[in-house]
PDB file of C-alpha atoms in Angstrom:
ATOM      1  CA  UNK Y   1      54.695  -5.044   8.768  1.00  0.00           C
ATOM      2  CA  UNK Y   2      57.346  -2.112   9.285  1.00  0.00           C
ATOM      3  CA  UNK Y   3      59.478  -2.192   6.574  1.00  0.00           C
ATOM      4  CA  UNK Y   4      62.654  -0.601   4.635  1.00  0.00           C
ATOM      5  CA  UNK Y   5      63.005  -1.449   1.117  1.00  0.00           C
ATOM      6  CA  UNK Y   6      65.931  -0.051  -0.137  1.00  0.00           C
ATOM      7  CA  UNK Y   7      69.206  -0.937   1.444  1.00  0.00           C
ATOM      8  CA  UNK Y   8      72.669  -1.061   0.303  1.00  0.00           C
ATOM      9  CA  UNK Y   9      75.200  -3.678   1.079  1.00  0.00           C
ATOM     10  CA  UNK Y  10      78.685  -3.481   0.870  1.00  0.00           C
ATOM     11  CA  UNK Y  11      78.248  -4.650  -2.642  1.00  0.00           C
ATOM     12  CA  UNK Y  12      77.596  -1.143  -3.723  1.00  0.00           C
ATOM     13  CA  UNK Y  13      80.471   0.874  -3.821  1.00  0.00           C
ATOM     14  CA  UNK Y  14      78.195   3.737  -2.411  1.00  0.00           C
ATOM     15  CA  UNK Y  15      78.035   1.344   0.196  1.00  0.00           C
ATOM     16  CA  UNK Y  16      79.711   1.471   3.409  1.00  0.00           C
ATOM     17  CA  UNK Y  17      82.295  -1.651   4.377  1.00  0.00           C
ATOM     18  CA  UNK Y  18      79.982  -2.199   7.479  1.00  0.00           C
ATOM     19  CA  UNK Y  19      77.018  -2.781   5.051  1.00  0.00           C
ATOM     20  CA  UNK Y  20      77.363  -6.293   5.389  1.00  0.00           C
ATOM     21  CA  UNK Y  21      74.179  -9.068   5.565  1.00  0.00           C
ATOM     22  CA  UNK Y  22      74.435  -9.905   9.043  1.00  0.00           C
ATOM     23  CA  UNK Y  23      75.335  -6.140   9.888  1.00  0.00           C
ATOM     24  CA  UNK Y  24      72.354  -4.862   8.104  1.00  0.00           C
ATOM     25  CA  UNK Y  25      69.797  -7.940   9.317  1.00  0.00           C
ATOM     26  CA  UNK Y  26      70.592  -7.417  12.776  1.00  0.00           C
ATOM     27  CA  UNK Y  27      70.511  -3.658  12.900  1.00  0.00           C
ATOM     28  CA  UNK Y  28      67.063  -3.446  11.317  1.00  0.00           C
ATOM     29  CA  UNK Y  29      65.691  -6.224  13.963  1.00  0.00           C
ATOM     30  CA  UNK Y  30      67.499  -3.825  16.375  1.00  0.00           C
ATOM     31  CA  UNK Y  31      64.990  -1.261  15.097  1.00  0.00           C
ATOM     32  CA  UNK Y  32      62.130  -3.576  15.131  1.00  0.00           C
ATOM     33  CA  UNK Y  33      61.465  -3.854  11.005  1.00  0.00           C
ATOM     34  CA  UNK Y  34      59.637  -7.124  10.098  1.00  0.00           C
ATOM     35  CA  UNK Y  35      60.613  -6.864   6.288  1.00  0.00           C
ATOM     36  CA  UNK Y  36      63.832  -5.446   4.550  1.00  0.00           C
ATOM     37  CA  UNK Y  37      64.787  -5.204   0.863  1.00  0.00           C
ATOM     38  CA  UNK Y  38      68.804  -4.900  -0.142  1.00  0.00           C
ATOM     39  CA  UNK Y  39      69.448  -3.142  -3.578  1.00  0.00           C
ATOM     40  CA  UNK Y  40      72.660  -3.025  -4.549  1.00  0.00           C
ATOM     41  CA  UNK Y  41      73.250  -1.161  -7.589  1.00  0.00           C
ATOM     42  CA  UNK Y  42      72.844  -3.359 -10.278  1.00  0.00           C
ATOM     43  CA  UNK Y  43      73.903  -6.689  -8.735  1.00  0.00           C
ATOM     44  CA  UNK Y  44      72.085  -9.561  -6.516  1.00  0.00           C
ATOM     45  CA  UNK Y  45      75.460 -10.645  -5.362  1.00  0.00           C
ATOM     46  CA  UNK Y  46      74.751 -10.862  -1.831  1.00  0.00           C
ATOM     47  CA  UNK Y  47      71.082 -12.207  -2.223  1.00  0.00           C
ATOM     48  CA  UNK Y  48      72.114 -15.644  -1.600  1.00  0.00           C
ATOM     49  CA  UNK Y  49      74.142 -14.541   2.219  1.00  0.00           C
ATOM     50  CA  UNK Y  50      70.726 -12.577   2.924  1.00  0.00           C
ATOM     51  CA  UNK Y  51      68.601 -15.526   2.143  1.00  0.00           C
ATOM     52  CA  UNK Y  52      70.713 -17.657   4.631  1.00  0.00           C
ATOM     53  CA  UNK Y  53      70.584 -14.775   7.115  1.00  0.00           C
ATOM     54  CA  UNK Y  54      66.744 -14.254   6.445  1.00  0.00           C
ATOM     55  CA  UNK Y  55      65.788 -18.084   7.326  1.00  0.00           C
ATOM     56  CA  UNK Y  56      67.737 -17.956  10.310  1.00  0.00           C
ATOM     57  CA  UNK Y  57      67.014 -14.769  12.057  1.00  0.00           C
ATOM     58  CA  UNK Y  58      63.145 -14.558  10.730  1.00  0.00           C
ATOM     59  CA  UNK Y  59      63.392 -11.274   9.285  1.00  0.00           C
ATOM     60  CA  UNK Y  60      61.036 -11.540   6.071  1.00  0.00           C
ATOM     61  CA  UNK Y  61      62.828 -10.480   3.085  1.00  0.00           C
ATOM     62  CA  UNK Y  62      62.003  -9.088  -0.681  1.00  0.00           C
ATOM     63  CA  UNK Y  63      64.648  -9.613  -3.149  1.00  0.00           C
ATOM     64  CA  UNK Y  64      65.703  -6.849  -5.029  1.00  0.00           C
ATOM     65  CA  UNK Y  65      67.958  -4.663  -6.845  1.00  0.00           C
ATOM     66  CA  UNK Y  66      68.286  -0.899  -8.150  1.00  0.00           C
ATOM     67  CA  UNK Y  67      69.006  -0.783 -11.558  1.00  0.00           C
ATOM     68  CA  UNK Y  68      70.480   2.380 -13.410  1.00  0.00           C
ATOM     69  CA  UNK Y  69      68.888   2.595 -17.178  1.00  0.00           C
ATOM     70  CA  UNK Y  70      70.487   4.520 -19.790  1.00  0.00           C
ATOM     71  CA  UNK Y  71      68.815   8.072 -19.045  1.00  0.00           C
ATOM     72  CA  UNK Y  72      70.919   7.508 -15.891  1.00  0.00           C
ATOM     73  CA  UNK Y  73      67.666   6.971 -14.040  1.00  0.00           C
ATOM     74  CA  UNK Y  74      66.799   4.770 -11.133  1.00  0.00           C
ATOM     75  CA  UNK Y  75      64.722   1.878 -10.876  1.00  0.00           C
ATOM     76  CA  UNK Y  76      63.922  -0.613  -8.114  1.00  0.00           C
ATOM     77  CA  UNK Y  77      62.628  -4.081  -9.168  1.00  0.00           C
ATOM     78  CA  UNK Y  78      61.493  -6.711  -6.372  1.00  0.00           C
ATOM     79  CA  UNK Y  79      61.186 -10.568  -6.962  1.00  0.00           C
ATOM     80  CA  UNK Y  80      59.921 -12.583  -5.158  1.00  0.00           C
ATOM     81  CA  UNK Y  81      62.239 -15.562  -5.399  1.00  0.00           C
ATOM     82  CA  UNK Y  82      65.803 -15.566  -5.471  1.00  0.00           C
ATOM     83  CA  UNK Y  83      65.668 -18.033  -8.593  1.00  0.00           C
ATOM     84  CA  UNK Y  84      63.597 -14.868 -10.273  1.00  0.00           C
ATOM     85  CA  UNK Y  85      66.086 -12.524  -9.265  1.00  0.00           C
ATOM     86  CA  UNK Y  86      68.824 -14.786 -10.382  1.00  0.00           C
ATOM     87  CA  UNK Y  87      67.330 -15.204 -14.010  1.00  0.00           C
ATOM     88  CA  UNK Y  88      67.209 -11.363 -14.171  1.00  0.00           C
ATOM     89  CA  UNK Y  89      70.667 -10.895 -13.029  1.00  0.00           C
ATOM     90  CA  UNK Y  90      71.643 -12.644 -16.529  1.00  0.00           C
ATOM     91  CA  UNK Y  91      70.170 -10.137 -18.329  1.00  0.00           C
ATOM     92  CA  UNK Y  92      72.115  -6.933 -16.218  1.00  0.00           C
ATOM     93  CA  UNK Y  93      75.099  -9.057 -17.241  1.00  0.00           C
ATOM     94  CA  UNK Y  94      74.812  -9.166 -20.630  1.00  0.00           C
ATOM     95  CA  UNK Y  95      73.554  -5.020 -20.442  1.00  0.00           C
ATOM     96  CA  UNK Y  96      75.192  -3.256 -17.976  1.00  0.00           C
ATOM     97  CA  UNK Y  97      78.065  -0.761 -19.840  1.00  0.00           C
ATOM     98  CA  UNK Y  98      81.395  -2.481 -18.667  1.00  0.00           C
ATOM     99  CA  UNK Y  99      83.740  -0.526 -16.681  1.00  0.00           C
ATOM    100  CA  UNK Y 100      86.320  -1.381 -13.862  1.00  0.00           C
ATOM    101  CA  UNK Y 101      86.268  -0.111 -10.769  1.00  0.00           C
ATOM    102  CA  UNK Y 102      88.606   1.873  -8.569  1.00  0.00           C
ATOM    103  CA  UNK Y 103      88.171   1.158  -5.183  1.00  0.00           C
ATOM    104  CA  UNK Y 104      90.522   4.307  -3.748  1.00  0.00           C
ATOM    105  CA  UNK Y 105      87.442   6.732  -6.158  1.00  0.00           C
ATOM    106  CA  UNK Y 106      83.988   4.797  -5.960  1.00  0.00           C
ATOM    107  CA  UNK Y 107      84.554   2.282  -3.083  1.00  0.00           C
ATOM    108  CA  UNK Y 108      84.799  -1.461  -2.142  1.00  0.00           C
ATOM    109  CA  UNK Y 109      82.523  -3.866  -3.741  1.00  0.00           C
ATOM    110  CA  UNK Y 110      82.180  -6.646  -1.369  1.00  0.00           C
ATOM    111  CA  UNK Y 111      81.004 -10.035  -1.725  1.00  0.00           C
ATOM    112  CA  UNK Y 112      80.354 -11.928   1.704  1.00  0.00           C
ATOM    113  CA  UNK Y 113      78.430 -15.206   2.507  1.00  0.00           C
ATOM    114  CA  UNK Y 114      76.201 -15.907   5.635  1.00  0.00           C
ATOM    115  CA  UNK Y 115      78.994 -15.222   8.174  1.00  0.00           C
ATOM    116  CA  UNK Y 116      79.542 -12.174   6.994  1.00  0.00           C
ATOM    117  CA  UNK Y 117      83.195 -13.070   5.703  1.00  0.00           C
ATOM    118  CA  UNK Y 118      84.549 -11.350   2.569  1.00  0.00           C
ATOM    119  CA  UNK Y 119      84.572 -14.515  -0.035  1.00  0.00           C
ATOM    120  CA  UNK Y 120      84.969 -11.571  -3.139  1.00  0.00           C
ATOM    121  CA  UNK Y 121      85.072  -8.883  -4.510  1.00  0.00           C
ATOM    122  CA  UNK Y 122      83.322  -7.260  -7.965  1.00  0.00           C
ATOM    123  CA  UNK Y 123      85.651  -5.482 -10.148  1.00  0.00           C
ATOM    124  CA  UNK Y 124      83.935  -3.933 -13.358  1.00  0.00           C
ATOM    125  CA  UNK Y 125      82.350  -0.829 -11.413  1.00  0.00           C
ATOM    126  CA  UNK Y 126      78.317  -1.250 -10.769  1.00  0.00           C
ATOM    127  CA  UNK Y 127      77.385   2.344 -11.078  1.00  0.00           C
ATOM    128  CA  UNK Y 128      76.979   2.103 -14.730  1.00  0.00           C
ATOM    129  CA  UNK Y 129      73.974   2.506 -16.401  1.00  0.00           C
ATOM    130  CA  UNK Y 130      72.208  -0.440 -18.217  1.00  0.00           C
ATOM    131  CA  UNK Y 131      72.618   0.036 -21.933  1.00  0.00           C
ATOM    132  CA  UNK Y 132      68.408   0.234 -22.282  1.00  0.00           C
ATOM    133  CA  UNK Y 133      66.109   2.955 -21.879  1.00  0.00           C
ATOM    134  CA  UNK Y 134      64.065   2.609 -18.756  1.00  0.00           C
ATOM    135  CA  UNK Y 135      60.987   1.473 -21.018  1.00  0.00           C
ATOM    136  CA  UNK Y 136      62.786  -1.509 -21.866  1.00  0.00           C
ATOM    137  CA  UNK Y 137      64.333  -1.923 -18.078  1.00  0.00           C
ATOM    138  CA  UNK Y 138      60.850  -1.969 -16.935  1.00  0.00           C
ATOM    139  CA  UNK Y 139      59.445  -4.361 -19.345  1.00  0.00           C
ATOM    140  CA  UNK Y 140      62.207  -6.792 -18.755  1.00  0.00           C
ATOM    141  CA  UNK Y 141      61.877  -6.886 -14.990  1.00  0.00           C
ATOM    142  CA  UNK Y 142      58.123  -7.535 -15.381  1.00  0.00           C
ATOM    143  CA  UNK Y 143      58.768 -10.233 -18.127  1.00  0.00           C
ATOM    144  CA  UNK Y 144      60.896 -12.361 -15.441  1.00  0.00           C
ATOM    145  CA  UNK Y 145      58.051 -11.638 -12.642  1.00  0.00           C
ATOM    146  CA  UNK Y 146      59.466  -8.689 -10.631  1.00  0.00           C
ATOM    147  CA  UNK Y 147      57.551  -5.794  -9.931  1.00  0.00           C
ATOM    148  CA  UNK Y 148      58.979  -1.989 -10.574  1.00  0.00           C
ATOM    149  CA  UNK Y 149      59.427   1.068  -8.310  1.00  0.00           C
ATOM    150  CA  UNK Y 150      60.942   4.071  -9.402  1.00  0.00           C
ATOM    151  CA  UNK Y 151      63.468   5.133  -6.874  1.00  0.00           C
ATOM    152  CA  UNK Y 152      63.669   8.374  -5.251  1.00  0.00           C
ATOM    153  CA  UNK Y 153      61.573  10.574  -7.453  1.00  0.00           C
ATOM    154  CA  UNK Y 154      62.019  13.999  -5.955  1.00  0.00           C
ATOM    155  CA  UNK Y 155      65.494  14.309  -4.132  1.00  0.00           C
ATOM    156  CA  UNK Y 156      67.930  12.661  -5.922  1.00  0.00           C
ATOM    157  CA  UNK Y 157      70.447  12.882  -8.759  1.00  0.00           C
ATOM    158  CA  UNK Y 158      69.267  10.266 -10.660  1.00  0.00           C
ATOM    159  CA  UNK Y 159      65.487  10.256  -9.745  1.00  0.00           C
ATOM    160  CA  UNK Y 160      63.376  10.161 -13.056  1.00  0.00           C
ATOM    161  CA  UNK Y 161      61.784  13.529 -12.166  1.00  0.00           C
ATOM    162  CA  UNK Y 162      65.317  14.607 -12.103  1.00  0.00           C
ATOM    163  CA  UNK Y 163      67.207  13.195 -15.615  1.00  0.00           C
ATOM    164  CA  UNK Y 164      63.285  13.255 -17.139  1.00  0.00           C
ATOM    165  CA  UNK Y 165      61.459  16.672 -15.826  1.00  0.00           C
ATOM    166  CA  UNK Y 166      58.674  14.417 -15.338  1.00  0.00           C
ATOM    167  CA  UNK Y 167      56.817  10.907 -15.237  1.00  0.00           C
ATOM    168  CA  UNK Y 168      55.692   9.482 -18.372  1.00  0.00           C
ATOM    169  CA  UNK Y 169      51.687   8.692 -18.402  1.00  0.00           C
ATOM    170  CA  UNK Y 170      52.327   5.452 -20.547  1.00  0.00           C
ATOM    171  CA  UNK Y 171      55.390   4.146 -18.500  1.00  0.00           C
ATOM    172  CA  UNK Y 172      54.560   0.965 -16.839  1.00  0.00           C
ATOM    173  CA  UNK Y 173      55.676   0.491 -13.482  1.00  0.00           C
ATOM    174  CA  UNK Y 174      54.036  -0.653  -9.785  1.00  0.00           C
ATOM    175  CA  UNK Y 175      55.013   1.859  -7.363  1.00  0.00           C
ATOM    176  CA  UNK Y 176      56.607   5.131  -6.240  1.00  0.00           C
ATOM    177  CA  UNK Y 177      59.334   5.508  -3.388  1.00  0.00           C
ATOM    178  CA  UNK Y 178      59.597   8.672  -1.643  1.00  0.00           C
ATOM    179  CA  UNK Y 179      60.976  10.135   1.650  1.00  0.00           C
ATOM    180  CA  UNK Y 180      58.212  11.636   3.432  1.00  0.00           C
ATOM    181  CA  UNK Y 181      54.563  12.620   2.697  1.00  0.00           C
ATOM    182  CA  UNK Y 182      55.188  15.659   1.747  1.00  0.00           C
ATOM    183  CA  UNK Y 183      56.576  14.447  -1.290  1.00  0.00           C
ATOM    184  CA  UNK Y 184      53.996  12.103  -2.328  1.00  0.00           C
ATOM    185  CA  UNK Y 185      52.297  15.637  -2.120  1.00  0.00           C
ATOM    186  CA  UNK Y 186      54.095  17.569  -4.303  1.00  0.00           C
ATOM    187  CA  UNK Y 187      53.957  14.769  -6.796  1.00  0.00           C
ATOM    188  CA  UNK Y 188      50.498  13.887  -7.005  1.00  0.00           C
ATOM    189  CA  UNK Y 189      50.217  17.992  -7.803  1.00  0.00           C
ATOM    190  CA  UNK Y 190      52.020  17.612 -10.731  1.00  0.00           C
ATOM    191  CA  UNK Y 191      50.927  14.024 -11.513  1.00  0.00           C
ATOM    192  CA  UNK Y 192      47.504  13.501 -10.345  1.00  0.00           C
ATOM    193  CA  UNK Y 193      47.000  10.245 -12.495  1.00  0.00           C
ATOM    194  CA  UNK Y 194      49.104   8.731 -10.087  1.00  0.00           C
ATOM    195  CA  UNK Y 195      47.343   8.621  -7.336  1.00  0.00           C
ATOM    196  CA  UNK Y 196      45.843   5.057  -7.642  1.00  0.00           C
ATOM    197  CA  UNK Y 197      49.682   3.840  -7.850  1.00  0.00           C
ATOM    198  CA  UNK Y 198      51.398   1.970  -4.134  1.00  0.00           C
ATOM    199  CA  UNK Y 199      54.156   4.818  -2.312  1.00  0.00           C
ATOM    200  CA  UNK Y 200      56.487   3.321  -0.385  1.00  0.00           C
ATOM    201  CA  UNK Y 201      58.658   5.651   2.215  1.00  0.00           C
ATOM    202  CA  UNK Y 202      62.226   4.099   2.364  1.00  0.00           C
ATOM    203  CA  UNK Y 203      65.620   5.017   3.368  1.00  0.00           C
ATOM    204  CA  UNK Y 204      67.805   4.305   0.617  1.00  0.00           C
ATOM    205  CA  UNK Y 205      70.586   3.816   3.512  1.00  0.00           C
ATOM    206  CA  UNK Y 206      74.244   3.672   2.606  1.00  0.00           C
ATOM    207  CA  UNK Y 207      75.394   3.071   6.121  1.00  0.00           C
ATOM    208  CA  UNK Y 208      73.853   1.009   9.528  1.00  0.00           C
ATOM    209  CA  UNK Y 209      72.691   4.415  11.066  1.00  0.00           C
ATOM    210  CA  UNK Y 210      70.624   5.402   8.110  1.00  0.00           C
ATOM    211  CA  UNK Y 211      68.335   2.001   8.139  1.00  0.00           C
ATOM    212  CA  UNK Y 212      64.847   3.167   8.903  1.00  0.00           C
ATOM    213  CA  UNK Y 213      62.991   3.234  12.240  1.00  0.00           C
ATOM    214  CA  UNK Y 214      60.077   1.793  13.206  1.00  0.00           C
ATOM    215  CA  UNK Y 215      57.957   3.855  11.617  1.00  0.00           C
ATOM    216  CA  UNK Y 216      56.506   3.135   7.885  1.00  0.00           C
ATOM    217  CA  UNK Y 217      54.150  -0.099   7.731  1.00  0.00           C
ATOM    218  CA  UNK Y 218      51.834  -1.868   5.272  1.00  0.00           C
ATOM    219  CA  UNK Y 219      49.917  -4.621   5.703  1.00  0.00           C
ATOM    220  CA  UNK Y 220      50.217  -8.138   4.687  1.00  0.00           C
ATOM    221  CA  UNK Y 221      46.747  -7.546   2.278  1.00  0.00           C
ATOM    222  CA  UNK Y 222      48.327  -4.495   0.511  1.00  0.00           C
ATOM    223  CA  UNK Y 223      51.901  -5.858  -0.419  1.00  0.00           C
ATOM    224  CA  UNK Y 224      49.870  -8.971  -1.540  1.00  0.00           C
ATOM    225  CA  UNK Y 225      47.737  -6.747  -4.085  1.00  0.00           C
ATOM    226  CA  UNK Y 226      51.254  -5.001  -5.271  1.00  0.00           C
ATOM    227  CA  UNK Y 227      52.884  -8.354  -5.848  1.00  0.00           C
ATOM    228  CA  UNK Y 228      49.265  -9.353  -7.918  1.00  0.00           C
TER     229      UNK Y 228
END
């Protein structure tokens, strides 16, 4: 299956206003994918919409989110149900540091249903970090059945080799996203403990244009033994 797992919506305010479900389904058919993740920053808000979208168009589907932990560092976790996701969401409630959000500085956060109409908007801002370290982020997303990736480890602000300096040996977690293979390179060099661990290459788009290509694939066997 060729896949992108890490898609924003216009949920995030990173997001562009053309992120929407529909937008972002049909644009990664367009590109032949099979299976797409959206993470929105620290909100499933527009899992249900994508679930709708997913059953009708055929697209197969993860459900996720990127959460932000208190070192200001990354994390993807992946469900597989939306009920699972939903439980979770309860807990990023009740953690995330409280904010609101100014549309004219961070961005829109939009809520849409299946046709792609605007039914709300979120107002305390979702770039906040959760108030837990990413030890505890990590252990929580496992205890309600999701799996963890850390997002972006090289190139990015809030990467964990970035706010960190490194990866932590005892930190458990499923899976590494990078850009390319040359980055898987450069950190196996400095991590070779991790090479037993599941890489996944996504885009980490913000707008349509940025969805991935055809291009990066795993089989239905090996995301079977990540999700075990």
């Amino acid at each position: 299956m060729y896949y992108d797992l890490h898609i924003h919506s216009c949920l995030s305010p990173c997001g562009n206003d053309e992120m929407t479900i529909n937008n972002i389904c049909n644009m990664a058919i367009i590109k032949g994918l099979d299976l797409i993740s959206i993470t929105d920053h620290n909100s499933t808000l527009n899992l249900r919409a994508l679930k709708k979208i997913s059953e009708s168009t055929g697209i197969k589907i993860i459900y996720g989110v990127e959460v932000q932990t208190i070192e200001e560092v990354h994390i993807l976790g992946y469900f597989k149900t939306l009920e699972e996701i939903l439980v979770f969401q309860k807990w990023l409630d009740d953690n995330i540091i409280k904010t609101k959000n100014k549309p004219e500085y961070f961005g829109n956060q939009l809520i849409v249903d299946e046709n792609d109409k605007v039914i709300n908007s979120y107002d305390n801002l979702l770039l906040m970090s959760i108030n837990c370290n990413i030890e505890e982020c990590c252990k929580t997303i496992h205890k309600y059945g999701g799996k963890v990736v850390l997002a972006h480890v090289v190139d990015r602000t809030n990467s964990i080799c970035t706010q960190l300096g490194f990866i932590p040996k005892n930190l458990k977690f499923d899976g590494i996203e990078i850009k390319n293979f040359e980055q898987k390179e450069k950190v196996e060099n400095i991590h070779p403990w991790l090479k037993n661990k599941f890489w996944f290459i996504n885009s980490d788009a913000h707008q349509l244009i940025d969805i991935s290509e055809r291009e990066n694939f795993i089989s239905k066997e090996s995301l079977n033994e990540f999700w075990r």
